[in-house]
PDB file of C-alpha atoms and ligand atoms in Angstrom:
ATOM      1  CA  MET A   9     -23.199 126.619 170.028  1.00 43.00           C
ATOM      2  CA  SER A  10     -20.616 128.653 168.089  1.00 45.00           C
ATOM      3  CA  ALA A  11     -16.896 128.749 168.671  1.00 47.00           C
ATOM      4  CA  VAL A  12     -15.397 132.071 169.759  1.00 52.00           C
ATOM      5  CA  ALA A  13     -13.481 133.832 166.895  1.00 56.00           C
ATOM      6  CA  ASN A  14      -9.788 133.026 167.060  1.00 62.00           C
ATOM      7  CA  THR A  15      -7.696 136.159 166.579  1.00 67.00           C
ATOM      8  CA  LYS A  16      -4.659 134.132 165.376  1.00 84.00           C
ATOM      9  CA  ALA A  17      -6.559 132.427 162.645  1.00 94.00           C
ATOM     10  CA  ILE A  18      -6.168 133.163 158.899  1.00 98.00           C
ATOM     11  CA  THR A  19      -9.054 135.286 157.623  1.00 98.00           C
ATOM     12  CA  PRO A  20     -10.847 135.523 154.221  1.00 98.00           C
ATOM     13  CA  PRO A  21      -9.204 138.930 153.540  1.00 98.00           C
ATOM     14  CA  ASP A  22      -5.755 137.283 154.274  1.00 98.00           C
ATOM     15  CA  ILE A  23      -6.516 134.653 151.691  1.00 98.00           C
ATOM     16  CA  ARG A  24      -7.719 137.291 149.204  1.00 98.00           C
ATOM     17  CA  SER A  25      -4.483 139.263 149.695  1.00 98.00           C
ATOM     18  CA  ARG A  26      -2.440 136.192 148.683  1.00 98.00           C
ATOM     19  CA  LYS A  27      -3.298 136.545 145.037  1.00 98.00           C
ATOM     20  CA  GLY A  28      -0.159 135.777 142.955  1.00 98.00           C
ATOM     21  CA  GLY A  29       1.865 135.088 146.037  1.00 98.00           C
ATOM     22  CA  THR A  30       3.217 131.835 147.554  1.00 98.00           C
ATOM     23  CA  PRO A  31       0.702 129.135 146.555  1.00 98.00           C
ATOM     24  CA  LEU A  32      -2.168 128.656 149.037  1.00 98.00           C
ATOM     25  CA  VAL A  33      -2.251 125.178 150.618  1.00 98.00           C
ATOM     26  CA  CYS A  34      -5.831 123.816 151.139  1.00 98.00           C
ATOM     27  CA  LEU A  35      -7.129 120.398 152.192  1.00 98.00           C
ATOM     28  CA  THR A  36     -10.476 119.005 153.299  1.00 98.00           C
ATOM     29  CA  ALA A  37     -11.111 117.685 156.772  1.00 98.00           C
ATOM     30  CA  TYR A  38     -14.263 116.155 158.296  1.00 98.00           C
ATOM     31  CA  THR A  39     -13.211 115.136 161.793  1.00 98.00           C
ATOM     32  CA  THR A  40     -11.326 116.675 164.817  1.00 98.00           C
ATOM     33  CA  PRO A  41      -8.243 114.354 164.620  1.00 98.00           C
ATOM     34  CA  VAL A  42      -7.709 115.050 160.907  1.00 98.00           C
ATOM     35  CA  ALA A  43      -8.307 118.757 161.436  1.00 98.00           C
ATOM     36  CA  ARG A  44      -5.503 118.717 163.991  1.00 98.00           C
ATOM     37  CA  LEU A  45      -3.147 116.998 161.576  1.00 98.00           C
ATOM     38  CA  VAL A  46      -3.774 119.343 158.650  1.00 98.00           C
ATOM     39  CA  ASP A  47      -4.115 122.654 160.555  1.00 98.00           C
ATOM     40  CA  PRO A  48      -0.435 123.535 160.994  1.00 98.00           C
ATOM     41  CA  HIS A  49       0.318 122.978 157.273  1.00 98.00           C
ATOM     42  CA  CYS A  50      -2.715 124.524 155.650  1.00 98.00           C
ATOM     43  CA  ASP A  51      -4.004 128.019 154.890  1.00 98.00           C
ATOM     44  CA  VAL A  52      -7.523 126.799 154.336  1.00 98.00           C
ATOM     45  CA  VAL A  53      -9.312 123.744 155.643  1.00 98.00           C
ATOM     46  CA  LEU A  54     -12.534 122.948 153.786  1.00 99.00           C
ATOM     47  CA  VAL A  55     -15.251 120.918 155.314  1.00 99.00           C
ATOM     48  CA  GLY A  56     -16.310 119.683 151.872  1.00 98.00           C
ATOM     49  CA  ASP A  57     -19.534 118.103 150.961  1.00 98.00           C
ATOM     50  CA  SER A  58     -17.248 115.338 149.611  1.00 97.00           C
ATOM     51  CA  VAL A  59     -17.797 114.133 153.197  1.00 98.00           C
ATOM     52  CA  GLY A  60     -20.935 112.376 151.867  1.00 97.00           C
ATOM     53  CA  MET A  61     -18.992 110.128 149.529  1.00 95.00           C
ATOM     54  CA  VAL A  62     -15.789 109.864 151.587  1.00 95.00           C
ATOM     55  CA  LEU A  63     -17.178 109.187 155.054  1.00 96.00           C
ATOM     56  CA  HIS A  64     -20.813 108.317 154.513  1.00 97.00           C
ATOM     57  CA  GLY A  65     -20.589 106.051 151.416  1.00 95.00           C
ATOM     58  CA  LEU A  66     -22.964 108.078 149.351  1.00 96.00           C
ATOM     59  CA  PRO A  67     -22.842 107.734 145.549  1.00 95.00           C
ATOM     60  CA  SER A  68     -22.599 111.519 144.961  1.00 96.00           C
ATOM     61  CA  THR A  69     -22.683 114.682 147.044  1.00 97.00           C
ATOM     62  CA  LEU A  70     -26.378 115.246 146.300  1.00 98.00           C
ATOM     63  CA  GLY A  71     -27.609 113.484 149.428  1.00 98.00           C
ATOM     64  CA  VAL A  72     -25.558 115.568 151.806  1.00 98.00           C
ATOM     65  CA  THR A  73     -27.705 117.671 154.248  1.00 98.00           C
ATOM     66  CA  LEU A  74     -27.133 120.928 156.145  1.00 98.00           C
ATOM     67  CA  GLU A  75     -27.216 118.963 159.354  1.00 98.00           C
ATOM     68  CA  MET A  76     -24.387 116.690 158.151  1.00 98.00           C
ATOM     69  CA  MET A  77     -22.261 119.802 157.237  1.00 98.00           C
ATOM     70  CA  ILE A  78     -22.956 121.346 160.592  1.00 98.00           C
ATOM     71  CA  MET A  79     -22.066 118.198 162.520  1.00 98.00           C
ATOM     72  CA  HIS A  80     -18.715 117.774 160.662  1.00 98.00           C
ATOM     73  CA  GLY A  81     -18.055 121.495 160.776  1.00 98.00           C
ATOM     74  CA  LYS A  82     -18.351 121.476 164.594  1.00 98.00           C
ATOM     75  CA  ALA A  83     -15.969 118.541 164.768  1.00 98.00           C
ATOM     76  CA  VAL A  84     -13.422 120.259 162.479  1.00 98.00           C
ATOM     77  CA  ARG A  85     -13.675 123.556 164.435  1.00 98.00           C
ATOM     78  CA  ARG A  86     -12.464 121.764 167.539  1.00 98.00           C
ATOM     79  CA  GLY A  87      -9.249 120.682 165.760  1.00 98.00           C
ATOM     80  CA  LEU A  88      -8.230 124.053 164.187  1.00 98.00           C
ATOM     81  CA  GLU A  89      -6.097 126.819 165.564  1.00 98.00           C
ATOM     82  CA  GLN A  90      -4.802 128.744 162.640  1.00 98.00           C
ATOM     83  CA  ALA A  91      -6.258 127.664 159.233  1.00 98.00           C
ATOM     84  CA  LEU A  92      -9.192 129.409 157.715  1.00 98.00           C
ATOM     85  CA  MET A  93     -12.232 127.082 158.053  1.00 98.00           C
ATOM     86  CA  VAL A  94     -14.626 127.082 155.158  1.00 99.00           C
ATOM     87  CA  VAL A  95     -17.777 124.905 155.127  1.00 99.00           C
ATOM     88  CA  ASP A  96     -19.526 123.672 151.959  1.00 98.00           C
ATOM     89  CA  MET A  97     -23.137 124.630 151.402  1.00 98.00           C
ATOM     90  CA  PRO A  98     -24.828 121.368 150.407  1.00 98.00           C
ATOM     91  CA  PHE A  99     -27.018 120.824 147.361  1.00 98.00           C
ATOM     92  CA  GLY A 100     -30.469 122.442 147.795  1.00 98.00           C
ATOM     93  CA  SER A 101     -29.440 124.746 150.614  1.00 98.00           C
ATOM     94  CA  TYR A 102     -28.637 127.934 148.635  1.00 98.00           C
ATOM     95  CA  GLU A 103     -29.791 127.783 144.950  1.00 98.00           C
ATOM     96  CA  GLU A 104     -33.429 128.817 145.506  1.00 98.00           C
ATOM     97  CA  SER A 105     -32.826 132.460 146.437  1.00 98.00           C
ATOM     98  CA  PRO A 106     -30.233 134.750 147.988  1.00 98.00           C
ATOM     99  CA  GLU A 107     -32.423 134.867 151.073  1.00 98.00           C
ATOM    100  CA  GLN A 108     -32.415 131.073 151.349  1.00 98.00           C
ATOM    101  CA  ALA A 109     -28.662 131.062 150.954  1.00 98.00           C
ATOM    102  CA  PHE A 110     -28.263 133.700 153.659  1.00 98.00           C
ATOM    103  CA  ARG A 111     -30.487 131.954 156.124  1.00 98.00           C
ATOM    104  CA  ASN A 112     -28.611 128.653 155.791  1.00 98.00           C
ATOM    105  CA  ALA A 113     -25.174 130.142 155.555  1.00 98.00           C
ATOM    106  CA  ALA A 114     -25.796 132.184 158.752  1.00 98.00           C
ATOM    107  CA  ARG A 115     -26.870 129.034 160.487  1.00 98.00           C
ATOM    108  CA  VAL A 116     -23.745 127.212 159.287  1.00 98.00           C
ATOM    109  CA  MET A 117     -21.510 130.097 160.567  1.00 98.00           C
ATOM    110  CA  ALA A 118     -23.264 130.407 163.870  1.00 98.00           C
ATOM    111  CA  GLU A 119     -23.402 126.748 164.695  1.00 98.00           C
ATOM    112  CA  THR A 120     -19.931 125.693 163.409  1.00 98.00           C
ATOM    113  CA  GLY A 121     -17.837 128.813 164.049  1.00 98.00           C
ATOM    114  CA  CYS A 122     -16.525 128.748 160.462  1.00 98.00           C
ATOM    115  CA  ALA A 123     -15.454 132.038 158.891  1.00 98.00           C
ATOM    116  CA  ALA A 124     -16.622 131.385 155.363  1.00 98.00           C
ATOM    117  CA  VAL A 125     -18.812 129.171 153.186  1.00 99.00           C
ATOM    118  CA  LYS A 126     -18.244 127.680 149.744  1.00 98.00           C
ATOM    119  CA  LEU A 127     -20.903 127.276 147.095  1.00 98.00           C
ATOM    120  CA  GLU A 128     -20.914 125.846 143.614  1.00 98.00           C
ATOM    121  CA  GLY A 129     -21.862 127.784 140.482  1.00 98.00           C
ATOM    122  CA  GLY A 130     -20.653 130.724 138.393  1.00 98.00           C
ATOM    123  CA  ALA A 131     -22.616 133.560 136.781  1.00 98.00           C
ATOM    124  CA  ALA A 132     -25.924 131.979 137.936  1.00 98.00           C
ATOM    125  CA  MET A 133     -24.792 132.384 141.601  1.00 98.00           C
ATOM    126  CA  ALA A 134     -23.380 135.886 141.232  1.00 98.00           C
ATOM    127  CA  ASP A 135     -26.427 137.678 142.794  1.00 98.00           C
ATOM    128  CA  THR A 136     -26.407 135.195 145.704  1.00 98.00           C
ATOM    129  CA  ILE A 137     -22.643 135.680 146.268  1.00 98.00           C
ATOM    130  CA  SER A 138     -23.093 139.479 146.266  1.00 98.00           C
ATOM    131  CA  PHE A 139     -26.050 139.187 148.721  1.00 98.00           C
ATOM    132  CA  LEU A 140     -24.046 137.063 151.115  1.00 98.00           C
ATOM    133  CA  ALA A 141     -20.797 139.027 150.853  1.00 98.00           C
ATOM    134  CA  GLY A 142     -22.682 142.193 151.503  1.00 98.00           C
ATOM    135  CA  ARG A 143     -24.157 140.766 154.707  1.00 98.00           C
ATOM    136  CA  GLY A 144     -21.080 139.416 156.395  1.00 98.00           C
ATOM    137  CA  VAL A 145     -20.834 136.009 154.832  1.00 98.00           C
ATOM    138  CA  PRO A 146     -17.452 135.558 153.027  1.00 98.00           C
ATOM    139  CA  VAL A 147     -17.873 133.266 150.061  1.00 99.00           C
ATOM    140  CA  MET A 148     -15.475 130.952 148.273  1.00 99.00           C
ATOM    141  CA  ALA A 149     -16.893 130.153 144.872  1.00 98.00           C
ATOM    142  CA  HIS A 150     -16.424 126.917 142.819  1.00 98.00           C
ATOM    143  CA  VAL A 151     -16.557 126.732 139.051  1.00 98.00           C
ATOM    144  CA  GLY A 152     -15.526 124.318 136.275  1.00 98.00           C
ATOM    145  CA  LEU A 153     -16.542 120.777 137.358  1.00 97.00           C
ATOM    146  CA  THR A 154     -19.141 121.370 140.073  1.00 97.00           C
ATOM    147  CA  PRO A 155     -19.972 117.939 141.469  1.00 96.00           C
ATOM    148  CA  GLN A 156     -23.447 118.990 142.705  1.00 98.00           C
ATOM    149  CA  ALA A 157     -24.330 119.377 138.926  1.00 96.00           C
ATOM    150  CA  VAL A 158     -23.188 115.831 138.094  1.00 95.00           C
ATOM    151  CA  ASN A 159     -26.502 114.992 136.572  1.00 95.00           C
ATOM    152  CA  ALA A 160     -26.611 118.117 134.422  1.00 94.00           C
ATOM    153  CA  PHE A 161     -23.056 117.418 133.231  1.00 94.00           C
ATOM    154  CA  GLY A 162     -23.713 113.736 132.700  1.00 94.00           C
ATOM    155  CA  GLY A 163     -20.728 112.667 134.733  1.00 94.00           C
ATOM    156  CA  TYR A 164     -17.463 114.018 136.266  1.00 94.00           C
ATOM    157  CA  ARG A 165     -15.673 114.724 133.006  1.00 94.00           C
ATOM    158  CA  LEU A 166     -13.125 117.459 132.223  1.00 96.00           C
ATOM    159  CA  GLN A 167     -14.833 120.819 131.762  1.00 94.00           C
ATOM    160  CA  GLY A 168     -13.847 123.816 129.592  1.00 94.00           C
ATOM    161  CA  ARG A 169     -12.908 122.067 126.395  1.00 92.00           C
ATOM    162  CA  GLY A 170     -13.315 124.055 123.211  1.00 85.00           C
ATOM    163  CA  GLY A 171     -16.196 126.537 123.255  1.00 85.00           C
ATOM    164  CA  ASP A 172     -17.025 125.641 126.843  1.00 93.00           C
ATOM    165  CA  ALA A 173     -13.879 127.372 128.004  1.00 97.00           C
ATOM    166  CA  ASP A 174     -15.474 130.797 127.613  1.00 96.00           C
ATOM    167  CA  ARG A 175     -18.421 129.833 129.788  1.00 96.00           C
ATOM    168  CA  ILE A 176     -16.054 128.865 132.650  1.00 98.00           C
ATOM    169  CA  ARG A 177     -14.021 132.046 132.113  1.00 98.00           C
ATOM    170  CA  ARG A 178     -17.151 134.120 132.396  1.00 98.00           C
ATOM    171  CA  ASP A 179     -18.253 132.165 135.479  1.00 98.00           C
ATOM    172  CA  ALA A 180     -14.943 132.891 137.302  1.00 98.00           C
ATOM    173  CA  LEU A 181     -15.078 136.543 136.356  1.00 98.00           C
ATOM    174  CA  ALA A 182     -18.685 136.787 137.535  1.00 98.00           C
ATOM    175  CA  VAL A 183     -18.041 135.275 140.961  1.00 98.00           C
ATOM    176  CA  ALA A 184     -14.985 137.521 141.473  1.00 98.00           C
ATOM    177  CA  GLU A 185     -16.965 140.602 140.524  1.00 98.00           C
ATOM    178  CA  ALA A 186     -19.799 139.503 142.859  1.00 98.00           C
ATOM    179  CA  GLY A 187     -17.360 139.580 145.834  1.00 98.00           C
ATOM    180  CA  ALA A 188     -16.167 136.036 146.323  1.00 98.00           C
ATOM    181  CA  PHE A 189     -12.761 136.079 148.121  1.00 98.00           C
ATOM    182  CA  ALA A 190     -11.334 133.015 146.236  1.00 99.00           C
ATOM    183  CA  VAL A 191     -12.592 130.581 143.645  1.00 98.00           C
ATOM    184  CA  VAL A 192     -12.006 126.830 143.318  1.00 98.00           C
ATOM    185  CA  LEU A 193     -11.349 125.772 139.720  1.00 98.00           C
ATOM    186  CA  GLU A 194     -12.032 122.088 139.372  1.00 98.00           C
ATOM    187  CA  LYS A 195     -11.022 119.789 136.501  1.00 97.00           C
ATOM    188  CA  VAL A 196     -10.235 122.201 133.669  1.00 98.00           C
ATOM    189  CA  PRO A 197      -7.309 122.252 131.177  1.00 97.00           C
ATOM    190  CA  GLU A 198      -4.056 123.977 132.222  1.00 98.00           C
ATOM    191  CA  ALA A 199      -4.297 126.770 129.632  1.00 97.00           C
ATOM    192  CA  LEU A 200      -7.749 127.731 130.788  1.00 98.00           C
ATOM    193  CA  ALA A 201      -6.719 127.717 134.460  1.00 98.00           C
ATOM    194  CA  ARG A 202      -3.667 129.904 133.570  1.00 98.00           C
ATOM    195  CA  GLY A 203      -5.798 132.376 131.636  1.00 98.00           C
ATOM    196  CA  ILE A 204      -8.448 132.612 134.376  1.00 98.00           C
ATOM    197  CA  THR A 205      -5.798 132.983 137.065  1.00 98.00           C
ATOM    198  CA  ALA A 206      -4.227 135.912 135.137  1.00 98.00           C
ATOM    199  CA  GLU A 207      -7.620 137.539 134.509  1.00 98.00           C
ATOM    200  CA  VAL A 208      -9.433 137.329 137.886  1.00 98.00           C
ATOM    201  CA  ALA A 209      -8.457 139.542 140.839  1.00 98.00           C
ATOM    202  CA  ILE A 210      -9.092 136.804 143.513  1.00 98.00           C
ATOM    203  CA  PRO A 211      -6.949 133.693 144.131  1.00 98.00           C
ATOM    204  CA  THR A 212      -7.790 130.623 142.100  1.00 98.00           C
ATOM    205  CA  ILE A 213      -7.571 127.365 143.957  1.00 98.00           C
ATOM    206  CA  GLY A 214      -7.015 124.380 141.711  1.00 98.00           C
ATOM    207  CA  ILE A 215      -8.108 120.807 141.883  1.00 98.00           C
ATOM    208  CA  GLY A 216      -7.250 119.099 138.620  1.00 98.00           C
ATOM    209  CA  ALA A 217      -6.489 122.560 137.234  1.00 98.00           C
ATOM    210  CA  SER A 218      -2.599 122.621 137.200  1.00 98.00           C
ATOM    211  CA  ALA A 219       0.031 124.474 139.141  1.00 98.00           C
ATOM    212  CA  ALA A 220      -0.910 127.705 137.259  1.00 98.00           C
ATOM    213  CA  CYS A 221      -3.486 128.393 139.988  1.00 98.00           C
ATOM    214  CA  ASP A 222      -2.875 130.511 143.014  1.00 98.00           C
ATOM    215  CA  GLY A 223      -3.289 127.514 145.296  1.00 98.00           C
ATOM    216  CA  GLN A 224      -4.215 123.856 145.430  1.00 98.00           C
ATOM    217  CA  ILE A 225      -6.862 121.775 147.192  1.00 98.00           C
ATOM    218  CA  LEU A 226      -7.271 117.997 147.520  1.00 98.00           C
ATOM    219  CA  VAL A 227      -9.664 115.772 149.374  1.00 97.00           C
ATOM    220  CA  VAL A 228      -7.494 114.586 152.318  1.00 98.00           C
ATOM    221  CA  ASP A 229      -8.622 110.977 152.155  1.00 97.00           C
ATOM    222  CA  ASP A 230      -7.703 110.806 148.434  1.00 96.00           C
ATOM    223  CA  MET A 231      -4.091 112.101 148.973  1.00 97.00           C
ATOM    224  CA  LEU A 232      -3.641 109.830 151.961  1.00 97.00           C
ATOM    225  CA  GLY A 233      -4.708 106.716 149.971  1.00 95.00           C
ATOM    226  CA  LEU A 234      -7.700 106.125 152.265  1.00 93.00           C
ATOM    227  CA  PHE A 235     -10.519 106.376 149.808  1.00 82.00           C
ATOM    228  CA  GLY A 236     -10.638 102.954 148.146  1.00 76.00           C
ATOM    229  CA  ASP A 237      -9.486 102.512 144.580  1.00 70.00           C
ATOM    230  CA  PHE A 238     -10.686 105.874 143.382  1.00 73.00           C
ATOM    231  CA  ARG A 239      -7.714 107.387 141.593  1.00 83.00           C
ATOM    232  CA  PRO A 240      -8.497 110.427 139.518  1.00 90.00           C
ATOM    233  CA  LYS A 241      -5.533 111.622 137.374  1.00 93.00           C
ATOM    234  CA  PHE A 242      -5.304 114.885 139.339  1.00 95.00           C
ATOM    235  CA  VAL A 243      -4.760 113.131 142.777  1.00 96.00           C
ATOM    236  CA  LYS A 244      -1.259 112.443 143.895  1.00 96.00           C
ATOM    237  CA  ARG A 245      -1.242 109.830 146.626  1.00 95.00           C
ATOM    238  CA  TYR A 246       1.322 110.973 149.236  1.00 97.00           C
ATOM    239  CA  ALA A 247       0.662 107.858 151.370  1.00 97.00           C
ATOM    240  CA  GLU A 248      -1.124 104.492 151.157  1.00 95.00           C
ATOM    241  CA  LEU A 249      -2.828 104.583 154.562  1.00 97.00           C
ATOM    242  CA  GLY A 250      -5.644 102.333 153.347  1.00 95.00           C
ATOM    243  CA  GLN A 251      -3.196  99.538 152.566  1.00 95.00           C
ATOM    244  CA  ALA A 252      -1.407 100.044 155.926  1.00 97.00           C
ATOM    245  CA  ALA A 253      -4.718  99.947 157.829  1.00 97.00           C
ATOM    246  CA  GLU A 254      -5.841  96.788 155.926  1.00 96.00           C
ATOM    247  CA  ALA A 255      -2.531  95.040 156.811  1.00 97.00           C
ATOM    248  CA  ALA A 256      -2.883  96.032 160.483  1.00 98.00           C
ATOM    249  CA  ILE A 257      -6.511  94.767 160.634  1.00 98.00           C
ATOM    250  CA  ALA A 258      -5.544  91.456 158.980  1.00 98.00           C
ATOM    251  CA  ALA A 259      -2.634  91.022 161.515  1.00 98.00           C
ATOM    252  CA  TYR A 260      -5.008  91.723 164.397  1.00 98.00           C
ATOM    253  CA  ALA A 261      -7.568  89.205 163.128  1.00 98.00           C
ATOM    254  CA  GLN A 262      -4.927  86.544 162.741  1.00 98.00           C
ATOM    255  CA  GLU A 263      -3.405  87.167 166.234  1.00 98.00           C
ATOM    256  CA  VAL A 264      -6.829  87.003 167.848  1.00 98.00           C
ATOM    257  CA  ARG A 265      -7.659  83.704 166.112  1.00 98.00           C
ATOM    258  CA  GLU A 266      -4.228  82.276 167.123  1.00 98.00           C
ATOM    259  CA  ARG A 267      -4.521  83.567 170.759  1.00 98.00           C
ATOM    260  CA  MET A 268      -1.319  85.612 170.266  1.00 98.00           C
ATOM    261  CA  PHE A 269      -3.213  88.822 171.166  1.00 98.00           C
ATOM    262  CA  PRO A 270      -3.630  89.925 173.928  1.00 97.00           C
ATOM    263  CA  ALA A 271      -0.047  89.053 175.009  1.00 97.00           C
ATOM    264  CA  ALA A 272       1.330  89.232 178.557  1.00 95.00           C
ATOM    265  CA  GLU A 273       2.073  92.982 178.301  1.00 96.00           C
ATOM    266  CA  HIS A 274      -1.540  93.747 177.516  1.00 97.00           C
ATOM    267  CA  VAL A 275      -3.015  91.821 180.447  1.00 96.00           C
ATOM    268  CA  PHE A 276      -3.699  92.936 184.002  1.00 95.00           C
ATOM    269  CA  ALA A 277      -2.010  90.797 186.574  1.00 89.00           C
ATOM    270  CA  ASP A 278      -4.060  89.037 189.208  1.00 86.00           C
ATOM    271  CA  PRO A 279      -4.229  91.571 192.231  1.00 82.00           C
ATOM    272  CA  LEU A 280      -4.096  88.720 194.628  1.00 79.00           C
ATOM    273  CA  LYS A 281      -0.618  87.956 193.416  1.00 73.00           C
ATOM    274  CA  GLY A 282       0.797  91.315 194.696  1.00 57.00           C
ATOM    275  CA  ALA A 283       0.247  93.804 191.804  1.00 52.00           C
ATOM    276  CA  HIS A 284       0.407  97.401 192.949  1.00 54.00           C
ATOM    277  CA  ALA A 285      -1.640 100.379 191.647  1.00 51.00           C
ATOM    278  CA  THR A 286       0.112 102.849 189.314  1.00 54.00           C
ATOM    279  CA  LYS A 287      -0.204 106.640 189.471  1.00 54.00           C
ATOM    280  CA  SER A 288      -2.887 106.554 186.806  1.00 56.00           C
ATOM    281  CA  GLY A 289      -4.852 104.179 188.969  1.00 53.00           C
ATOM    282  CA  GLU A 290      -4.347 101.179 186.658  1.00 56.00           C
ATOM    283  CA  ALA A 291      -3.230  97.945 188.235  1.00 50.00           C
ATOM    284  CA  ALA A 292       0.334  97.177 187.037  1.00 46.00           C
TER     285      ALA A 292
HETATM  286  O1  LIG B  22     -16.328 118.919 148.576  1.00 91.40           O
HETATM  287  C1  LIG B  22     -15.104 119.045 148.380  1.00 91.40           C
HETATM  288  O2  LIG B  22     -14.294 118.383 148.996  1.00 91.40           O
HETATM  289  C2  LIG B  22     -14.707 120.093 147.427  1.00 91.40           C
HETATM  290  C3  LIG B  22     -13.251 120.160 147.057  1.00 91.40           C
HETATM  291  C4  LIG B  22     -12.846 118.914 146.401  1.00 91.40           C
HETATM  292  C5  LIG B  22     -12.949 121.388 146.373  1.00 91.40           C
HETATM  293  O3  LIG B  22     -15.542 120.772 146.970  1.00 91.40           O
END
């Protein structure tokens, strides 16, 4: 069931109080080993519904289920000691009513041990955010490009151009007013992100929204170069692990075919020829 609350861990009020301070560092994680890697360096670790595209090969985040989020949330929980863990509410699990959102968010928190949830949407979600925040569910909001609305937007394009900027500004103000402790601003022009960051009382966490935000978030597989050829302009690749993995797999395949692997050092000697047992119980 749920993990016990960790008293050393960063909390939603800690994140809220970082408005205007040293930029908040946030990354996604979906598994225990990656959570262990990112935890010492991050203020927030998001179990994003991007997991559907990144790990499950789905064409969008729309097919992600509550069960998937809970399974990955449990895995990430086991790898975290200090970062604030936030779990995304998947499409269809919170939009119907504040009551539906509370029921599902409470399940996510109880079963994963996360301290907060994230949901997409601005002014339209204000009542839901206020309902959750008033009942012990800290909410990170998400405005601008909200990938669960990809069909309504007609794609993943830049949001907040021209007259649309005011809609996003009003969305950010509405979620802050409703009680969100932070808001993700996705794929909006720098001037808009700067204006919103100056206007809202809660930290803005940018993804494709410039360094004017109070913090940054990236999908960890994107910044590590693990997610195929997908290269949005706002992602900096800090490593090319996909290429390194491909080279390693090709080398393995070649060595197996040429009987170069396993080599002598990977092979257990014949016990009849005097091998002795090591401490770990393996034959030397
Ligand atoms: O699902 C996700 O990973 C996200 C971040 C990119 C903000 O929502």
